[in-house]
């Protein structure tokens, strides 16, 4: 069974304090790994797709990396507006309908 | 681009009534749409997948007669919660994907409260 585990469950940072979020996964043939940001009471917002080990993607203060077993979301010099829940999801190659399996997320709080 | 809307954003209904939630892809044609349910501080639970013009594929444990899904066009899918009960109260989110792409783009969600 495909599985995604995210850690830590919650993370509190001071503004400017860089850190990383972890997403460990087991999947029967990875088609893609996805990162989303979710604000309270809103739907997830797409951030990145990673397809193969060694791949990296960047957007503003965020950088996502991928290995064969896990992905990291690095946050450099975060700002209070980066506070949100970050969700990781995987899609298996054998899924016919592009089904995503989500982790439970990391709640990030950045204090000024 | 890739904007998905949902209507209504909030709905309160009485136990035993039915409620319909609409999901629209505004600037693209969505060959596949997905319906999720999310409990407080929990992750998204996939309920069903629908393709335009076909019957929805429901996840194990999801009652297809209770959660009716219709994907009538490439830009519209609806979820009808029939004979709603308080335990159906939840945050329902839809997503859509473009043909040939793997990413899903999510709507803003609908908060359903059944009294």
PDB file of C-alpha atoms in Angstrom:
ATOM      1  CA  UNK A   1       0.000   0.000   0.000  1.00  0.00           C
ATOM      2  CA  UNK A   2       1.289   3.459  -0.909  1.00  0.00           C
ATOM      3  CA  UNK A   3       2.108   5.536   2.144  1.00  0.00           C
ATOM      4  CA  UNK A   4       3.301   9.063   2.964  1.00  0.00           C
ATOM      5  CA  UNK A   5       4.663  10.203   6.329  1.00  0.00           C
ATOM      6  CA  UNK A   6       5.446  13.833   7.047  1.00  0.00           C
ATOM      7  CA  UNK A   7       7.546  15.241   9.865  1.00  0.00           C
ATOM      8  CA  UNK A   8       7.516  17.190  12.008  1.00  0.00           C
ATOM      9  CA  UNK A   9       3.791  17.430  12.619  1.00  0.00           C
ATOM     10  CA  UNK A  10       4.206  21.078  13.611  1.00  0.00           C
ATOM     11  CA  UNK A  11       7.089  23.514  13.380  1.00  0.00           C
ATOM     12  CA  UNK A  12       7.486  26.952  14.859  1.00  0.00           C
ATOM     13  CA  UNK A  13      10.193  29.220  13.418  1.00  0.00           C
ATOM     14  CA  UNK A  14      11.321  32.753  13.950  1.00  0.00           C
ATOM     15  CA  UNK A  15      11.277  34.974  10.893  1.00  0.00           C
ATOM     16  CA  UNK A  16      14.522  34.385   9.000  1.00  0.00           C
ATOM     17  CA  UNK A  17      15.200  31.001  10.639  1.00  0.00           C
ATOM     18  CA  UNK A  18      15.663  28.471   7.833  1.00  0.00           C
ATOM     19  CA  UNK A  19      14.530  24.865   8.200  1.00  0.00           C
ATOM     20  CA  UNK A  20      13.382  21.767   6.315  1.00  0.00           C
ATOM     21  CA  UNK A  21      10.221  19.694   6.239  1.00  0.00           C
ATOM     22  CA  UNK A  22      10.432  15.971   5.565  1.00  0.00           C
ATOM     23  CA  UNK A  23       8.215  13.693   3.503  1.00  0.00           C
ATOM     24  CA  UNK A  24       9.000   9.972   3.556  1.00  0.00           C
ATOM     25  CA  UNK A  25       7.168   7.739   1.140  1.00  0.00           C
ATOM     26  CA  UNK A  26       6.692   4.169   0.007  1.00  0.00           C
ATOM     27  CA  UNK A  27       5.066   3.658  -3.360  1.00  0.00           C
ATOM     28  CA  UNK A  28       4.910   0.931  -5.939  1.00  0.00           C
ATOM     29  CA  UNK A  29       6.666   2.851  -8.693  1.00  0.00           C
ATOM     30  CA  UNK A  30       6.688   6.611  -8.298  1.00  0.00           C
ATOM     31  CA  UNK A  31       5.126   8.657 -11.030  1.00  0.00           C
ATOM     32  CA  UNK A  32       5.392  11.944  -9.166  1.00  0.00           C
ATOM     33  CA  UNK A  33       5.687  13.563  -5.755  1.00  0.00           C
ATOM     34  CA  UNK A  34       3.712  16.743  -5.141  1.00  0.00           C
ATOM     35  CA  UNK A  35       3.968  19.544  -2.600  1.00  0.00           C
ATOM     36  CA  UNK A  36       0.989  21.703  -1.720  1.00  0.00           C
ATOM     37  CA  UNK A  37       0.428  24.577   0.663  1.00  0.00           C
ATOM     38  CA  UNK A  38      -2.884  24.820   2.517  1.00  0.00           C
ATOM     39  CA  UNK A  39      -4.097  27.844   4.445  1.00  0.00           C
ATOM     40  CA  UNK A  40      -6.790  27.369   7.141  1.00  0.00           C
ATOM     41  CA  UNK A  41     -10.247  26.927   5.632  1.00  0.00           C
ATOM     42  CA  UNK A  42      -8.904  26.873   2.064  1.00  0.00           C
ATOM     43  CA  UNK A  43      -8.118  24.260  -0.548  1.00  0.00           C
ATOM     44  CA  UNK A  44      -4.514  23.177  -1.177  1.00  0.00           C
ATOM     45  CA  UNK A  45      -2.417  25.349  -3.480  1.00  0.00           C
ATOM     46  CA  UNK A  46      -0.060  23.551  -5.845  1.00  0.00           C
ATOM     47  CA  UNK A  47       3.649  24.240  -5.294  1.00  0.00           C
ATOM     48  CA  UNK A  48       5.861  21.627  -6.976  1.00  0.00           C
ATOM     49  CA  UNK A  49       5.985  18.319  -8.799  1.00  0.00           C
ATOM     50  CA  UNK A  50       9.111  16.144  -8.600  1.00  0.00           C
ATOM     51  CA  UNK A  51       9.456  13.108 -10.845  1.00  0.00           C
ATOM     52  CA  UNK A  52      12.831  11.495 -10.238  1.00  0.00           C
ATOM     53  CA  UNK A  53      15.529  11.197  -7.576  1.00  0.00           C
ATOM     54  CA  UNK A  54      17.961  14.087  -7.670  1.00  0.00           C
ATOM     55  CA  UNK A  55      15.439  16.537  -9.047  1.00  0.00           C
ATOM     56  CA  UNK A  56      15.098  19.946  -7.392  1.00  0.00           C
ATOM     57  CA  UNK A  57      12.545  22.730  -7.852  1.00  0.00           C
ATOM     58  CA  UNK A  58      12.581  26.255  -6.417  1.00  0.00           C
ATOM     59  CA  UNK A  59      10.013  28.969  -5.907  1.00  0.00           C
ATOM     60  CA  UNK A  60      10.859  32.104  -3.940  1.00  0.00           C
ATOM     61  CA  UNK A  61      11.949  30.949  -0.463  1.00  0.00           C
ATOM     62  CA  UNK A  62      10.981  27.314  -1.070  1.00  0.00           C
ATOM     63  CA  UNK A  63      13.095  24.538  -2.536  1.00  0.00           C
ATOM     64  CA  UNK A  64      11.943  20.943  -2.935  1.00  0.00           C
ATOM     65  CA  UNK A  65      14.281  17.992  -3.370  1.00  0.00           C
ATOM     66  CA  UNK A  66      13.681  14.308  -3.995  1.00  0.00           C
ATOM     67  CA  UNK A  67      15.482  11.055  -3.217  1.00  0.00           C
ATOM     68  CA  UNK A  68      14.289   7.492  -3.737  1.00  0.00           C
ATOM     69  CA  UNK A  69      12.743   7.390  -0.265  1.00  0.00           C
ATOM     70  CA  UNK A  70      11.970  10.947   0.761  1.00  0.00           C
ATOM     71  CA  UNK A  71      11.510  14.544  -0.210  1.00  0.00           C
ATOM     72  CA  UNK A  72      12.489  17.708   1.608  1.00  0.00           C
ATOM     73  CA  UNK A  73      10.925  21.120   1.456  1.00  0.00           C
ATOM     74  CA  UNK A  74      13.572  23.637   2.429  1.00  0.00           C
ATOM     75  CA  UNK A  75      12.390  27.049   3.593  1.00  0.00           C
ATOM     76  CA  UNK A  76      15.049  29.743   3.483  1.00  0.00           C
ATOM     77  CA  UNK A  77      14.639  32.878   5.615  1.00  0.00           C
ATOM     78  CA  UNK A  78      10.910  32.345   6.115  1.00  0.00           C
ATOM     79  CA  UNK A  79       8.451  35.181   6.588  1.00  0.00           C
ATOM     80  CA  UNK A  80       5.215  35.175   8.603  1.00  0.00           C
ATOM     81  CA  UNK A  81       3.238  34.840   5.360  1.00  0.00           C
ATOM     82  CA  UNK A  82       4.836  31.415   4.852  1.00  0.00           C
ATOM     83  CA  UNK A  83       2.798  30.147   7.809  1.00  0.00           C
ATOM     84  CA  UNK A  84       0.527  27.363   6.514  1.00  0.00           C
ATOM     85  CA  UNK A  85       0.182  23.601   6.421  1.00  0.00           C
ATOM     86  CA  UNK A  86       2.443  21.984   3.850  1.00  0.00           C
ATOM     87  CA  UNK A  87       1.151  18.760   2.329  1.00  0.00           C
ATOM     88  CA  UNK A  88       3.114  16.115   0.470  1.00  0.00           C
ATOM     89  CA  UNK A  89       1.449  13.604  -1.855  1.00  0.00           C
ATOM     90  CA  UNK A  90       2.602  10.778  -4.115  1.00  0.00           C
ATOM     91  CA  UNK A  91       1.152   9.340  -7.276  1.00  0.00           C
ATOM     92  CA  UNK A  92       1.953   5.786  -8.275  1.00  0.00           C
ATOM     93  CA  UNK A  93       2.743   4.824 -11.824  1.00  0.00           C
ATOM     94  CA  UNK A  94       0.101   2.118 -11.837  1.00  0.00           C
ATOM     95  CA  UNK A  95      -2.779   4.443 -10.908  1.00  0.00           C
ATOM     96  CA  UNK A  96      -5.157   4.852 -13.800  1.00  0.00           C
ATOM     97  CA  UNK A  97      -6.863   8.006 -12.587  1.00  0.00           C
ATOM     98  CA  UNK A  98      -3.923  10.048 -11.291  1.00  0.00           C
ATOM     99  CA  UNK A  99      -4.860   9.289  -7.700  1.00  0.00           C
ATOM    100  CA  UNK A 100      -2.874  11.145  -5.031  1.00  0.00           C
ATOM    101  CA  UNK A 101      -2.017   9.734  -1.603  1.00  0.00           C
ATOM    102  CA  UNK A 102      -1.489  12.525   0.910  1.00  0.00           C
ATOM    103  CA  UNK A 103       0.495  12.771   4.113  1.00  0.00           C
ATOM    104  CA  UNK A 104      -1.007  14.438   7.168  1.00  0.00           C
ATOM    105  CA  UNK A 105       0.996  17.614   6.637  1.00  0.00           C
ATOM    106  CA  UNK A 106       3.360  19.846   8.584  1.00  0.00           C
ATOM    107  CA  UNK A 107       1.826  22.924  10.231  1.00  0.00           C
ATOM    108  CA  UNK A 108       4.349  25.731   9.967  1.00  0.00           C
ATOM    109  CA  UNK A 109       4.117  28.869  12.072  1.00  0.00           C
ATOM    110  CA  UNK A 110       6.588  31.670  11.421  1.00  0.00           C
ATOM    111  CA  UNK A 111       6.706  34.342  14.091  1.00  0.00           C
ATOM    112  CA  UNK A 112       7.867  37.915  13.374  1.00  0.00           C
TER     113      UNK A 112
ATOM    114  CA  UNK B   1      -4.141  29.548 -14.928  1.00  0.00           C
ATOM    115  CA  UNK B   2      -5.651  26.270 -13.626  1.00  0.00           C
ATOM    116  CA  UNK B   3      -8.325  27.856 -11.449  1.00  0.00           C
ATOM    117  CA  UNK B   4     -10.981  25.725  -9.803  1.00  0.00           C
ATOM    118  CA  UNK B   5     -14.039  27.147  -8.083  1.00  0.00           C
ATOM    119  CA  UNK B   6     -16.549  25.609  -5.699  1.00  0.00           C
ATOM    120  CA  UNK B   7     -20.031  26.698  -4.761  1.00  0.00           C
ATOM    121  CA  UNK B   8     -21.239  27.201  -2.142  1.00  0.00           C
ATOM    122  CA  UNK B   9     -18.316  27.953   0.155  1.00  0.00           C
ATOM    123  CA  UNK B  10     -20.448  27.276   3.225  1.00  0.00           C
ATOM    124  CA  UNK B  11     -23.764  25.515   3.634  1.00  0.00           C
ATOM    125  CA  UNK B  12     -25.874  24.622   6.632  1.00  0.00           C
ATOM    126  CA  UNK B  13     -28.653  22.108   6.158  1.00  0.00           C
ATOM    127  CA  UNK B  14     -31.040  20.159   8.332  1.00  0.00           C
ATOM    128  CA  UNK B  15     -30.654  16.460   8.969  1.00  0.00           C
ATOM    129  CA  UNK B  16     -32.413  14.391   6.316  1.00  0.00           C
ATOM    130  CA  UNK B  17     -32.140  16.939   3.518  1.00  0.00           C
ATOM    131  CA  UNK B  18     -29.845  16.780   0.489  1.00  0.00           C
ATOM    132  CA  UNK B  19     -27.255  19.322  -0.518  1.00  0.00           C
ATOM    133  CA  UNK B  20     -25.432  19.819  -3.819  1.00  0.00           C
ATOM    134  CA  UNK B  21     -21.897  21.163  -4.173  1.00  0.00           C
ATOM    135  CA  UNK B  22     -20.594  22.372  -7.535  1.00  0.00           C
ATOM    136  CA  UNK B  23     -17.001  22.237  -8.733  1.00  0.00           C
ATOM    137  CA  UNK B  24     -15.954  24.117 -11.851  1.00  0.00           C
ATOM    138  CA  UNK B  25     -12.688  24.408 -13.719  1.00  0.00           C
ATOM    139  CA  UNK B  26     -12.688  28.024 -14.876  1.00  0.00           C
ATOM    140  CA  UNK B  27      -9.876  28.255 -17.397  1.00  0.00           C
ATOM    141  CA  UNK B  28      -9.225  24.697 -18.529  1.00  0.00           C
ATOM    142  CA  UNK B  29     -11.002  21.526 -19.492  1.00  0.00           C
ATOM    143  CA  UNK B  30     -10.748  18.928 -16.739  1.00  0.00           C
ATOM    144  CA  UNK B  31     -10.854  15.382 -17.986  1.00  0.00           C
ATOM    145  CA  UNK B  32     -10.757  14.099 -14.418  1.00  0.00           C
ATOM    146  CA  UNK B  33     -12.167  15.590 -11.248  1.00  0.00           C
ATOM    147  CA  UNK B  34     -11.709  14.382  -7.698  1.00  0.00           C
ATOM    148  CA  UNK B  35     -13.706  14.799  -4.499  1.00  0.00           C
ATOM    149  CA  UNK B  36     -12.026  14.834  -1.107  1.00  0.00           C
ATOM    150  CA  UNK B  37     -13.162  15.131   2.457  1.00  0.00           C
ATOM    151  CA  UNK B  38     -11.022  16.697   5.172  1.00  0.00           C
ATOM    152  CA  UNK B  39     -11.536  16.482   8.924  1.00  0.00           C
ATOM    153  CA  UNK B  40     -10.064  19.111  11.272  1.00  0.00           C
ATOM    154  CA  UNK B  41      -6.274  18.959  11.387  1.00  0.00           C
ATOM    155  CA  UNK B  42      -6.324  15.818   9.227  1.00  0.00           C
ATOM    156  CA  UNK B  43      -5.197  15.202   5.699  1.00  0.00           C
ATOM    157  CA  UNK B  44      -7.335  14.881   2.617  1.00  0.00           C
ATOM    158  CA  UNK B  45      -9.282  11.675   2.138  1.00  0.00           C
ATOM    159  CA  UNK B  46     -10.140  10.840  -1.454  1.00  0.00           C
ATOM    160  CA  UNK B  47     -13.814   9.986  -1.814  1.00  0.00           C
ATOM    161  CA  UNK B  48     -14.189   9.436  -5.539  1.00  0.00           C
ATOM    162  CA  UNK B  49     -12.743  10.097  -8.966  1.00  0.00           C
ATOM    163  CA  UNK B  50     -14.872  11.084 -11.912  1.00  0.00           C
ATOM    164  CA  UNK B  51     -14.271  11.360 -15.628  1.00  0.00           C
ATOM    165  CA  UNK B  52     -16.513  13.385 -17.892  1.00  0.00           C
ATOM    166  CA  UNK B  53     -19.411  11.319 -19.132  1.00  0.00           C
ATOM    167  CA  UNK B  54     -18.536   8.259 -17.026  1.00  0.00           C
ATOM    168  CA  UNK B  55     -19.669   6.891 -13.699  1.00  0.00           C
ATOM    169  CA  UNK B  56     -17.558   7.927 -10.739  1.00  0.00           C
ATOM    170  CA  UNK B  57     -15.104   5.518  -9.144  1.00  0.00           C
ATOM    171  CA  UNK B  58     -15.585   5.492  -5.385  1.00  0.00           C
ATOM    172  CA  UNK B  59     -12.945   4.705  -2.788  1.00  0.00           C
ATOM    173  CA  UNK B  60     -13.470   1.788  -0.464  1.00  0.00           C
ATOM    174  CA  UNK B  61     -15.848   2.638   2.357  1.00  0.00           C
ATOM    175  CA  UNK B  62     -17.512   5.580   0.575  1.00  0.00           C
ATOM    176  CA  UNK B  63     -21.241   5.052   0.043  1.00  0.00           C
ATOM    177  CA  UNK B  64     -22.028   5.757  -3.590  1.00  0.00           C
ATOM    178  CA  UNK B  65     -25.762   6.090  -2.898  1.00  0.00           C
ATOM    179  CA  UNK B  66     -25.108   8.715  -0.270  1.00  0.00           C
ATOM    180  CA  UNK B  67     -22.512  10.746  -2.138  1.00  0.00           C
ATOM    181  CA  UNK B  68     -23.783  11.140  -5.691  1.00  0.00           C
ATOM    182  CA  UNK B  69     -21.259  12.456  -8.166  1.00  0.00           C
ATOM    183  CA  UNK B  70     -22.041  13.749 -11.619  1.00  0.00           C
ATOM    184  CA  UNK B  71     -19.423  14.925 -14.115  1.00  0.00           C
ATOM    185  CA  UNK B  72     -21.658  16.238 -16.865  1.00  0.00           C
ATOM    186  CA  UNK B  73     -19.127  18.336 -18.744  1.00  0.00           C
ATOM    187  CA  UNK B  74     -15.395  18.980 -18.974  1.00  0.00           C
ATOM    188  CA  UNK B  75     -15.750  21.955 -16.632  1.00  0.00           C
ATOM    189  CA  UNK B  76     -18.374  20.888 -14.095  1.00  0.00           C
ATOM    190  CA  UNK B  77     -18.694  18.158 -11.501  1.00  0.00           C
ATOM    191  CA  UNK B  78     -21.265  18.023  -8.720  1.00  0.00           C
ATOM    192  CA  UNK B  79     -21.350  16.203  -5.404  1.00  0.00           C
ATOM    193  CA  UNK B  80     -24.752  15.647  -3.830  1.00  0.00           C
ATOM    194  CA  UNK B  81     -24.872  14.551  -0.220  1.00  0.00           C
ATOM    195  CA  UNK B  82     -28.202  12.765   0.119  1.00  0.00           C
ATOM    196  CA  UNK B  83     -30.155  12.463   3.361  1.00  0.00           C
ATOM    197  CA  UNK B  84     -27.431  14.303   5.210  1.00  0.00           C
ATOM    198  CA  UNK B  85     -26.716  13.555   8.859  1.00  0.00           C
ATOM    199  CA  UNK B  86     -24.570  15.409  11.400  1.00  0.00           C
ATOM    200  CA  UNK B  87     -21.706  12.961  10.846  1.00  0.00           C
ATOM    201  CA  UNK B  88     -21.554  14.167   7.218  1.00  0.00           C
ATOM    202  CA  UNK B  89     -20.492  17.582   8.465  1.00  0.00           C
ATOM    203  CA  UNK B  90     -17.047  18.188   7.052  1.00  0.00           C
ATOM    204  CA  UNK B  91     -14.897  20.199   4.661  1.00  0.00           C
ATOM    205  CA  UNK B  92     -15.366  18.953   1.101  1.00  0.00           C
ATOM    206  CA  UNK B  93     -12.777  19.856  -1.517  1.00  0.00           C
ATOM    207  CA  UNK B  94     -12.721  19.111  -5.216  1.00  0.00           C
ATOM    208  CA  UNK B  95      -9.764  19.061  -7.568  1.00  0.00           C
ATOM    209  CA  UNK B  96      -9.294  18.823 -11.288  1.00  0.00           C
ATOM    210  CA  UNK B  97      -6.545  17.716 -13.610  1.00  0.00           C
ATOM    211  CA  UNK B  98      -5.797  18.469 -17.225  1.00  0.00           C
ATOM    212  CA  UNK B  99      -5.458  15.755 -19.812  1.00  0.00           C
ATOM    213  CA  UNK B 100      -1.840  14.658 -20.086  1.00  0.00           C
ATOM    214  CA  UNK B 101      -0.772  16.286 -16.805  1.00  0.00           C
ATOM    215  CA  UNK B 102      -0.442  14.688 -13.388  1.00  0.00           C
ATOM    216  CA  UNK B 103      -0.985  17.687 -11.108  1.00  0.00           C
ATOM    217  CA  UNK B 104      -4.318  18.278  -9.430  1.00  0.00           C
ATOM    218  CA  UNK B 105      -5.601  21.804  -8.896  1.00  0.00           C
ATOM    219  CA  UNK B 106      -7.877  22.276  -5.935  1.00  0.00           C
ATOM    220  CA  UNK B 107     -10.962  24.346  -5.323  1.00  0.00           C
ATOM    221  CA  UNK B 108     -11.354  26.507  -2.211  1.00  0.00           C
ATOM    222  CA  UNK B 109     -13.519  23.937  -0.434  1.00  0.00           C
ATOM    223  CA  UNK B 110     -17.070  23.803   0.918  1.00  0.00           C
ATOM    224  CA  UNK B 111     -17.806  23.711   4.635  1.00  0.00           C
ATOM    225  CA  UNK B 112     -20.920  21.576   5.208  1.00  0.00           C
ATOM    226  CA  UNK B 113     -22.677  21.687   8.558  1.00  0.00           C
ATOM    227  CA  UNK B 114     -25.637  19.378   9.141  1.00  0.00           C
ATOM    228  CA  UNK B 115     -27.823  20.298  12.095  1.00  0.00           C
TER     229      UNK B 115
END
